[in-house]
Amino acid sequence: MKWLKLVVHFPSFYSYRIPEYSSQYALALPLIAPSTIKLAIISTAIRISGKVSEGKKIFGYIRDAEVGIKPPERITVNSVFVKRLKKKKDQGGFQESFGVREYIHFSGDIEVYLGIPDEAMEKVKHYARHIRYLGTSDSLAYIKSVELTNELPQGVIFPVAISEVPPGSHIYPVKDFSSKATFEQINPYSSKNRGKPYETKYYPLKLSRRPVEGSNWKILSIS
């Protein structure tokens, strides 16, 4: 099987909230979710081609693709107390509020591996190299290289069902497309009922040592 390998560089912090966690207490996912990668490629296809139909075509290619992540040696999590505005209940305007948001700093580049059909490789490769951010628009990303490879290196992590998590792993829930998901369900501008296009999986992260922690930060060392 051939894999599409992306080498991703983050020039600044990365922040994407763990699924189902509160937006007020936004703990960050230390790895990139499969749905985040796939949505970035679909969004890029629409942006470059100027056609929603092109995004729908790419969705068909990558909906069921396996996604593996090879993290860097260390991942730093920084927790920030933020002041924000939120909408007032039952009346107009906003009011001051507070919350917590976590930001991730990777010690090096991240490698992403996608298993997709051969006939889709060149198209997906073309759009993947033009990704500009992953998840939220403030999580800027630069794709340093895109290439095909036949083998996976050691240390690539794939999302699994909770029953398949190896003992001793730190687990993080992530979203992936359901095998029955349709493009209309993941299209935020569609007027159709979105239903449940995502399913929850888990990244099992193996650490080489206990996390080093401070009052608002911690460092994860990957084995």
PDB file of C-alpha atoms in Angstrom:
ATOM      1  CA  MET A   1       0.000   0.000   0.000  1.00  0.00           C
ATOM      2  CA  LYS A   2       1.248   3.479  -0.831  1.00  0.00           C
ATOM      3  CA  TRP A   3       1.044   6.314   1.653  1.00  0.00           C
ATOM      4  CA  LEU A   4       0.942  10.023   1.088  1.00  0.00           C
ATOM      5  CA  LYS A   5       3.447  11.564   3.485  1.00  0.00           C
ATOM      6  CA  LEU A   6       3.140  15.220   4.562  1.00  0.00           C
ATOM      7  CA  VAL A   7       5.878  16.918   6.566  1.00  0.00           C
ATOM      8  CA  VAL A   8       4.097  19.653   8.503  1.00  0.00           C
ATOM      9  CA  HIS A   9       5.836  22.596  10.151  1.00  0.00           C
ATOM     10  CA  PHE A  10       4.054  24.873  12.607  1.00  0.00           C
ATOM     11  CA  PRO A  11       5.677  28.329  12.667  1.00  0.00           C
ATOM     12  CA  SER A  12       3.730  29.254  15.819  1.00  0.00           C
ATOM     13  CA  PHE A  13       1.478  27.580  18.365  1.00  0.00           C
ATOM     14  CA  TYR A  14      -1.174  25.040  17.489  1.00  0.00           C
ATOM     15  CA  SER A  15      -4.522  24.937  19.259  1.00  0.00           C
ATOM     16  CA  TYR A  16      -7.472  22.654  18.645  1.00  0.00           C
ATOM     17  CA  ARG A  17      -9.909  21.820  21.411  1.00  0.00           C
ATOM     18  CA  ILE A  18     -10.340  18.208  22.510  1.00  0.00           C
ATOM     19  CA  PRO A  19     -13.718  16.988  21.152  1.00  0.00           C
ATOM     20  CA  GLU A  20     -16.703  17.493  23.480  1.00  0.00           C
ATOM     21  CA  TYR A  21     -14.684  19.622  25.913  1.00  0.00           C
ATOM     22  CA  SER A  22     -16.026  22.998  27.009  1.00  0.00           C
ATOM     23  CA  SER A  23     -15.180  26.002  24.853  1.00  0.00           C
ATOM     24  CA  GLN A  24     -14.684  27.950  28.100  1.00  0.00           C
ATOM     25  CA  TYR A  25     -12.100  25.462  29.336  1.00  0.00           C
ATOM     26  CA  ALA A  26     -10.518  24.644  26.000  1.00  0.00           C
ATOM     27  CA  LEU A  27      -7.934  21.939  26.632  1.00  0.00           C
ATOM     28  CA  ALA A  28      -5.937  21.318  23.477  1.00  0.00           C
ATOM     29  CA  LEU A  29      -5.409  18.107  21.594  1.00  0.00           C
ATOM     30  CA  PRO A  30      -1.640  17.442  21.427  1.00  0.00           C
ATOM     31  CA  LEU A  31      -1.945  15.586  18.102  1.00  0.00           C
ATOM     32  CA  ILE A  32      -3.766  16.423  14.875  1.00  0.00           C
ATOM     33  CA  ALA A  33      -7.056  14.581  14.431  1.00  0.00           C
ATOM     34  CA  PRO A  34      -7.852  12.640  11.217  1.00  0.00           C
ATOM     35  CA  SER A  35     -10.905  14.808  10.557  1.00  0.00           C
ATOM     36  CA  THR A  36      -8.761  17.951  10.895  1.00  0.00           C
ATOM     37  CA  ILE A  37      -6.360  16.749   8.201  1.00  0.00           C
ATOM     38  CA  LYS A  38      -9.146  15.665   5.864  1.00  0.00           C
ATOM     39  CA  LEU A  39     -11.160  18.860   6.290  1.00  0.00           C
ATOM     40  CA  ALA A  40      -8.043  20.951   5.611  1.00  0.00           C
ATOM     41  CA  ILE A  41      -7.464  19.141   2.291  1.00  0.00           C
ATOM     42  CA  ILE A  42     -11.130  19.484   1.267  1.00  0.00           C
ATOM     43  CA  SER A  43     -11.173  23.170   2.200  1.00  0.00           C
ATOM     44  CA  THR A  44      -7.962  23.766   0.267  1.00  0.00           C
ATOM     45  CA  ALA A  45      -9.397  22.039  -2.817  1.00  0.00           C
ATOM     46  CA  ILE A  46     -12.407  24.370  -2.742  1.00  0.00           C
ATOM     47  CA  ARG A  47     -10.231  27.449  -2.159  1.00  0.00           C
ATOM     48  CA  ILE A  48      -7.820  26.705  -5.000  1.00  0.00           C
ATOM     49  CA  SER A  49     -10.306  25.419  -7.586  1.00  0.00           C
ATOM     50  CA  GLY A  50     -13.072  27.857  -6.664  1.00  0.00           C
ATOM     51  CA  LYS A  51     -15.533  24.961  -6.917  1.00  0.00           C
ATOM     52  CA  VAL A  52     -17.472  23.315  -4.107  1.00  0.00           C
ATOM     53  CA  SER A  53     -17.888  20.319  -6.436  1.00  0.00           C
ATOM     54  CA  GLU A  54     -14.104  19.799  -6.343  1.00  0.00           C
ATOM     55  CA  GLY A  55     -14.202  19.636  -2.553  1.00  0.00           C
ATOM     56  CA  LYS A  56     -16.987  17.068  -2.784  1.00  0.00           C
ATOM     57  CA  LYS A  57     -14.893  14.975  -5.158  1.00  0.00           C
ATOM     58  CA  ILE A  58     -11.898  15.084  -2.793  1.00  0.00           C
ATOM     59  CA  PHE A  59     -14.165  14.164   0.120  1.00  0.00           C
ATOM     60  CA  GLY A  60     -15.096  11.006  -1.771  1.00  0.00           C
ATOM     61  CA  TYR A  61     -11.419  10.120  -2.155  1.00  0.00           C
ATOM     62  CA  ILE A  62     -10.351  10.634   1.451  1.00  0.00           C
ATOM     63  CA  ARG A  63     -13.440   9.950   3.596  1.00  0.00           C
ATOM     64  CA  ASP A  64     -12.277   6.441   4.485  1.00  0.00           C
ATOM     65  CA  ALA A  65      -8.537   7.114   4.372  1.00  0.00           C
ATOM     66  CA  GLU A  66      -6.418   5.908   7.255  1.00  0.00           C
ATOM     67  CA  VAL A  67      -4.475   8.715   8.904  1.00  0.00           C
ATOM     68  CA  GLY A  68      -1.314   8.142  10.943  1.00  0.00           C
ATOM     69  CA  ILE A  69       0.752  10.722  12.824  1.00  0.00           C
ATOM     70  CA  LYS A  70       4.449  10.601  13.697  1.00  0.00           C
ATOM     71  CA  PRO A  71       4.886  13.179  16.457  1.00  0.00           C
ATOM     72  CA  PRO A  72       8.136  14.966  17.324  1.00  0.00           C
ATOM     73  CA  GLU A  73      10.195  14.010  20.394  1.00  0.00           C
ATOM     74  CA  ARG A  74       8.554  16.524  22.684  1.00  0.00           C
ATOM     75  CA  ILE A  75       5.197  18.277  22.870  1.00  0.00           C
ATOM     76  CA  THR A  76       4.770  21.306  25.120  1.00  0.00           C
ATOM     77  CA  VAL A  77       1.311  22.259  26.361  1.00  0.00           C
ATOM     78  CA  ASN A  78       0.864  25.836  27.556  1.00  0.00           C
ATOM     79  CA  SER A  79      -2.300  26.853  29.407  1.00  0.00           C
ATOM     80  CA  VAL A  80      -3.379  30.494  29.094  1.00  0.00           C
ATOM     81  CA  PHE A  81      -6.003  32.385  31.089  1.00  0.00           C
ATOM     82  CA  VAL A  82      -7.901  34.525  28.592  1.00  0.00           C
ATOM     83  CA  LYS A  83     -10.406  37.353  28.776  1.00  0.00           C
ATOM     84  CA  ARG A  84     -13.200  37.095  26.264  1.00  0.00           C
ATOM     85  CA  LEU A  85     -16.682  38.321  25.351  1.00  0.00           C
ATOM     86  CA  LYS A  86     -19.720  36.064  25.234  1.00  0.00           C
ATOM     87  CA  LYS A  87     -23.253  36.699  24.086  1.00  0.00           C
ATOM     88  CA  LYS A  88     -25.739  37.715  26.773  1.00  0.00           C
ATOM     89  CA  LYS A  89     -28.606  35.320  27.458  1.00  0.00           C
ATOM     90  CA  ASP A  90     -32.038  36.408  26.187  1.00  0.00           C
ATOM     91  CA  GLN A  91     -30.854  39.888  25.245  1.00  0.00           C
ATOM     92  CA  GLY A  92     -28.596  41.622  22.777  1.00  0.00           C
ATOM     93  CA  GLY A  93     -24.972  42.486  23.182  1.00  0.00           C
ATOM     94  CA  PHE A  94     -22.041  40.806  24.872  1.00  0.00           C
ATOM     95  CA  GLN A  95     -20.585  40.575  28.335  1.00  0.00           C
ATOM     96  CA  GLU A  96     -17.116  40.026  29.658  1.00  0.00           C
ATOM     97  CA  SER A  97     -16.142  36.490  30.535  1.00  0.00           C
ATOM     98  CA  PHE A  98     -13.048  34.446  31.254  1.00  0.00           C
ATOM     99  CA  GLY A  99     -11.761  31.117  30.133  1.00  0.00           C
ATOM    100  CA  VAL A 100      -8.768  28.892  29.617  1.00  0.00           C
ATOM    101  CA  ARG A 101      -7.200  27.954  26.326  1.00  0.00           C
ATOM    102  CA  GLU A 102      -4.280  25.627  25.762  1.00  0.00           C
ATOM    103  CA  TYR A 103      -1.671  26.024  23.044  1.00  0.00           C
ATOM    104  CA  ILE A 104       0.686  23.362  21.720  1.00  0.00           C
ATOM    105  CA  HIS A 105       4.293  23.808  20.732  1.00  0.00           C
ATOM    106  CA  PHE A 106       5.962  20.958  18.850  1.00  0.00           C
ATOM    107  CA  SER A 107       9.723  20.464  19.206  1.00  0.00           C
ATOM    108  CA  GLY A 108       9.987  19.568  15.515  1.00  0.00           C
ATOM    109  CA  ASP A 109       8.002  18.840  12.395  1.00  0.00           C
ATOM    110  CA  ILE A 110       5.082  16.417  12.349  1.00  0.00           C
ATOM    111  CA  GLU A 111       4.742  13.689   9.745  1.00  0.00           C
ATOM    112  CA  VAL A 112       1.254  12.795   8.519  1.00  0.00           C
ATOM    113  CA  TYR A 113       0.573   9.581   6.579  1.00  0.00           C
ATOM    114  CA  LEU A 114      -2.618   9.107   4.538  1.00  0.00           C
ATOM    115  CA  GLY A 115      -3.644   5.830   2.959  1.00  0.00           C
ATOM    116  CA  ILE A 116      -5.693   6.718  -0.104  1.00  0.00           C
ATOM    117  CA  PRO A 117      -6.540   5.067  -3.442  1.00  0.00           C
ATOM    118  CA  ASP A 118      -3.856   5.222  -6.159  1.00  0.00           C
ATOM    119  CA  GLU A 119      -6.127   7.036  -8.601  1.00  0.00           C
ATOM    120  CA  ALA A 120      -6.579   9.882  -6.098  1.00  0.00           C
ATOM    121  CA  MET A 121      -2.928  10.310  -5.127  1.00  0.00           C
ATOM    122  CA  GLU A 122      -1.912  13.078  -7.512  1.00  0.00           C
ATOM    123  CA  LYS A 123      -4.998  15.211  -6.884  1.00  0.00           C
ATOM    124  CA  VAL A 124      -4.797  14.917  -3.105  1.00  0.00           C
ATOM    125  CA  LYS A 125      -1.037  15.489  -3.260  1.00  0.00           C
ATOM    126  CA  HIS A 126      -1.585  18.686  -5.231  1.00  0.00           C
ATOM    127  CA  TYR A 127      -4.042  20.171  -2.745  1.00  0.00           C
ATOM    128  CA  ALA A 128      -2.266  18.923   0.390  1.00  0.00           C
ATOM    129  CA  ARG A 129       0.882  20.907  -0.409  1.00  0.00           C
ATOM    130  CA  HIS A 130      -1.191  24.124  -0.330  1.00  0.00           C
ATOM    131  CA  ILE A 131      -2.617  23.717   3.176  1.00  0.00           C
ATOM    132  CA  ARG A 132      -2.116  26.939   5.132  1.00  0.00           C
ATOM    133  CA  TYR A 133      -3.608  26.051   8.520  1.00  0.00           C
ATOM    134  CA  LEU A 134      -4.964  23.048  10.388  1.00  0.00           C
ATOM    135  CA  GLY A 135      -8.102  23.280  12.493  1.00  0.00           C
ATOM    136  CA  THR A 136      -8.554  26.895  13.462  1.00  0.00           C
ATOM    137  CA  SER A 137      -7.276  29.660  11.191  1.00  0.00           C
ATOM    138  CA  ASP A 138      -4.791  30.846  13.835  1.00  0.00           C
ATOM    139  CA  SER A 139      -3.030  27.446  13.796  1.00  0.00           C
ATOM    140  CA  LEU A 140      -0.833  28.275  10.832  1.00  0.00           C
ATOM    141  CA  ALA A 141       0.860  25.327   9.143  1.00  0.00           C
ATOM    142  CA  TYR A 142       3.449  25.073   6.404  1.00  0.00           C
ATOM    143  CA  ILE A 143       3.699  21.864   4.368  1.00  0.00           C
ATOM    144  CA  LYS A 144       7.427  21.390   3.825  1.00  0.00           C
ATOM    145  CA  SER A 145       7.101  18.373   1.544  1.00  0.00           C
ATOM    146  CA  VAL A 146       4.586  15.926   0.090  1.00  0.00           C
ATOM    147  CA  GLU A 147       5.703  12.563  -1.254  1.00  0.00           C
ATOM    148  CA  LEU A 148       4.603   8.977  -1.764  1.00  0.00           C
ATOM    149  CA  THR A 149       6.109   6.199   0.305  1.00  0.00           C
ATOM    150  CA  ASN A 150       5.596   2.448   0.507  1.00  0.00           C
ATOM    151  CA  GLU A 151       6.642   1.989   4.128  1.00  0.00           C
ATOM    152  CA  LEU A 152       5.723   3.519   7.434  1.00  0.00           C
ATOM    153  CA  PRO A 153       8.509   4.480   9.853  1.00  0.00           C
ATOM    154  CA  GLN A 154       8.478   3.377  13.479  1.00  0.00           C
ATOM    155  CA  GLY A 155       6.516   5.555  15.832  1.00  0.00           C
ATOM    156  CA  VAL A 156       3.527   6.309  13.611  1.00  0.00           C
ATOM    157  CA  ILE A 157       0.342   6.472  15.692  1.00  0.00           C
ATOM    158  CA  PHE A 158      -3.043   5.491  14.289  1.00  0.00           C
ATOM    159  CA  PRO A 159      -6.375   6.197  15.977  1.00  0.00           C
ATOM    160  CA  VAL A 160      -8.062   3.086  17.356  1.00  0.00           C
ATOM    161  CA  ALA A 161     -11.222   2.035  19.159  1.00  0.00           C
ATOM    162  CA  ILE A 162     -11.120   2.344  22.957  1.00  0.00           C
ATOM    163  CA  SER A 163     -11.029  -1.476  23.241  1.00  0.00           C
ATOM    164  CA  GLU A 164      -7.801  -1.553  21.173  1.00  0.00           C
ATOM    165  CA  VAL A 165      -5.779   0.950  23.217  1.00  0.00           C
ATOM    166  CA  PRO A 166      -2.493  -0.657  24.393  1.00  0.00           C
ATOM    167  CA  PRO A 167      -1.942  -0.726  28.178  1.00  0.00           C
ATOM    168  CA  GLY A 168       0.074   2.161  29.575  1.00  0.00           C
ATOM    169  CA  SER A 169      -0.932   4.615  26.853  1.00  0.00           C
ATOM    170  CA  HIS A 170      -2.034   8.198  27.318  1.00  0.00           C
ATOM    171  CA  ILE A 171      -5.190   8.418  25.257  1.00  0.00           C
ATOM    172  CA  TYR A 172      -6.770  11.389  23.502  1.00  0.00           C
ATOM    173  CA  PRO A 173     -10.180  11.274  21.789  1.00  0.00           C
ATOM    174  CA  VAL A 174     -10.257  12.445  18.184  1.00  0.00           C
ATOM    175  CA  LYS A 175     -12.856  12.684  15.445  1.00  0.00           C
ATOM    176  CA  ASP A 176     -12.775  10.897  12.109  1.00  0.00           C
ATOM    177  CA  PHE A 177     -15.309  10.720   9.309  1.00  0.00           C
ATOM    178  CA  SER A 178     -17.880   7.985   9.676  1.00  0.00           C
ATOM    179  CA  SER A 179     -17.948   5.438   6.842  1.00  0.00           C
ATOM    180  CA  LYS A 180     -21.510   6.630   6.105  1.00  0.00           C
ATOM    181  CA  ALA A 181     -20.738  10.367   6.193  1.00  0.00           C
ATOM    182  CA  THR A 182     -21.804  12.465   3.215  1.00  0.00           C
ATOM    183  CA  PHE A 183     -20.325  15.712   1.927  1.00  0.00           C
ATOM    184  CA  GLU A 184     -23.514  17.607   2.815  1.00  0.00           C
ATOM    185  CA  GLN A 185     -23.093  16.546   6.440  1.00  0.00           C
ATOM    186  CA  ILE A 186     -19.614  18.015   6.768  1.00  0.00           C
ATOM    187  CA  ASN A 187     -20.416  21.115   4.720  1.00  0.00           C
ATOM    188  CA  PRO A 188     -21.151  23.924   7.252  1.00  0.00           C
ATOM    189  CA  TYR A 189     -23.090  25.854   4.575  1.00  0.00           C
ATOM    190  CA  SER A 190     -25.480  23.031   3.740  1.00  0.00           C
ATOM    191  CA  SER A 191     -29.120  23.467   4.776  1.00  0.00           C
ATOM    192  CA  LYS A 192     -29.618  19.716   5.130  1.00  0.00           C
ATOM    193  CA  ASN A 193     -29.705  17.912   8.468  1.00  0.00           C
ATOM    194  CA  ARG A 194     -26.080  17.276   9.429  1.00  0.00           C
ATOM    195  CA  GLY A 195     -26.762  14.202  11.556  1.00  0.00           C
ATOM    196  CA  LYS A 196     -23.631  12.536  12.899  1.00  0.00           C
ATOM    197  CA  PRO A 197     -20.913  12.448  10.211  1.00  0.00           C
ATOM    198  CA  TYR A 198     -18.101  11.836  12.713  1.00  0.00           C
ATOM    199  CA  GLU A 199     -17.073   8.937  14.915  1.00  0.00           C
ATOM    200  CA  THR A 200     -14.803   9.028  17.942  1.00  0.00           C
ATOM    201  CA  LYS A 201     -11.493   7.202  17.993  1.00  0.00           C
ATOM    202  CA  TYR A 202      -8.474   7.421  20.291  1.00  0.00           C
ATOM    203  CA  TYR A 203      -4.811   8.197  19.785  1.00  0.00           C
ATOM    204  CA  PRO A 204      -2.706   5.995  22.109  1.00  0.00           C
ATOM    205  CA  LEU A 205       0.354   8.073  22.988  1.00  0.00           C
ATOM    206  CA  LYS A 206       3.374   6.341  24.562  1.00  0.00           C
ATOM    207  CA  LEU A 207       5.568   8.510  26.757  1.00  0.00           C
ATOM    208  CA  SER A 208       9.224   7.793  27.523  1.00  0.00           C
ATOM    209  CA  ARG A 209       8.984   9.497  30.917  1.00  0.00           C
ATOM    210  CA  ARG A 210       6.455  11.113  33.173  1.00  0.00           C
ATOM    211  CA  PRO A 211       5.371  14.576  32.000  1.00  0.00           C
ATOM    212  CA  VAL A 212       7.365  17.502  33.380  1.00  0.00           C
ATOM    213  CA  GLU A 213       4.903  20.066  34.668  1.00  0.00           C
ATOM    214  CA  GLY A 214       4.750  23.649  35.914  1.00  0.00           C
ATOM    215  CA  SER A 215       1.846  25.786  37.063  1.00  0.00           C
ATOM    216  CA  ASN A 216       0.539  26.399  33.529  1.00  0.00           C
ATOM    217  CA  TRP A 217       2.629  24.157  31.314  1.00  0.00           C
ATOM    218  CA  LYS A 218       3.745  20.569  30.808  1.00  0.00           C
ATOM    219  CA  ILE A 219       6.102  18.731  28.487  1.00  0.00           C
ATOM    220  CA  LEU A 220       5.264  15.340  27.002  1.00  0.00           C
ATOM    221  CA  SER A 221       8.276  13.248  25.932  1.00  0.00           C
ATOM    222  CA  ILE A 222       7.339  10.765  23.232  1.00  0.00           C
ATOM    223  CA  SER A 223       8.909   7.297  23.268  1.00  0.00           C
TER     224      SER A 223
END
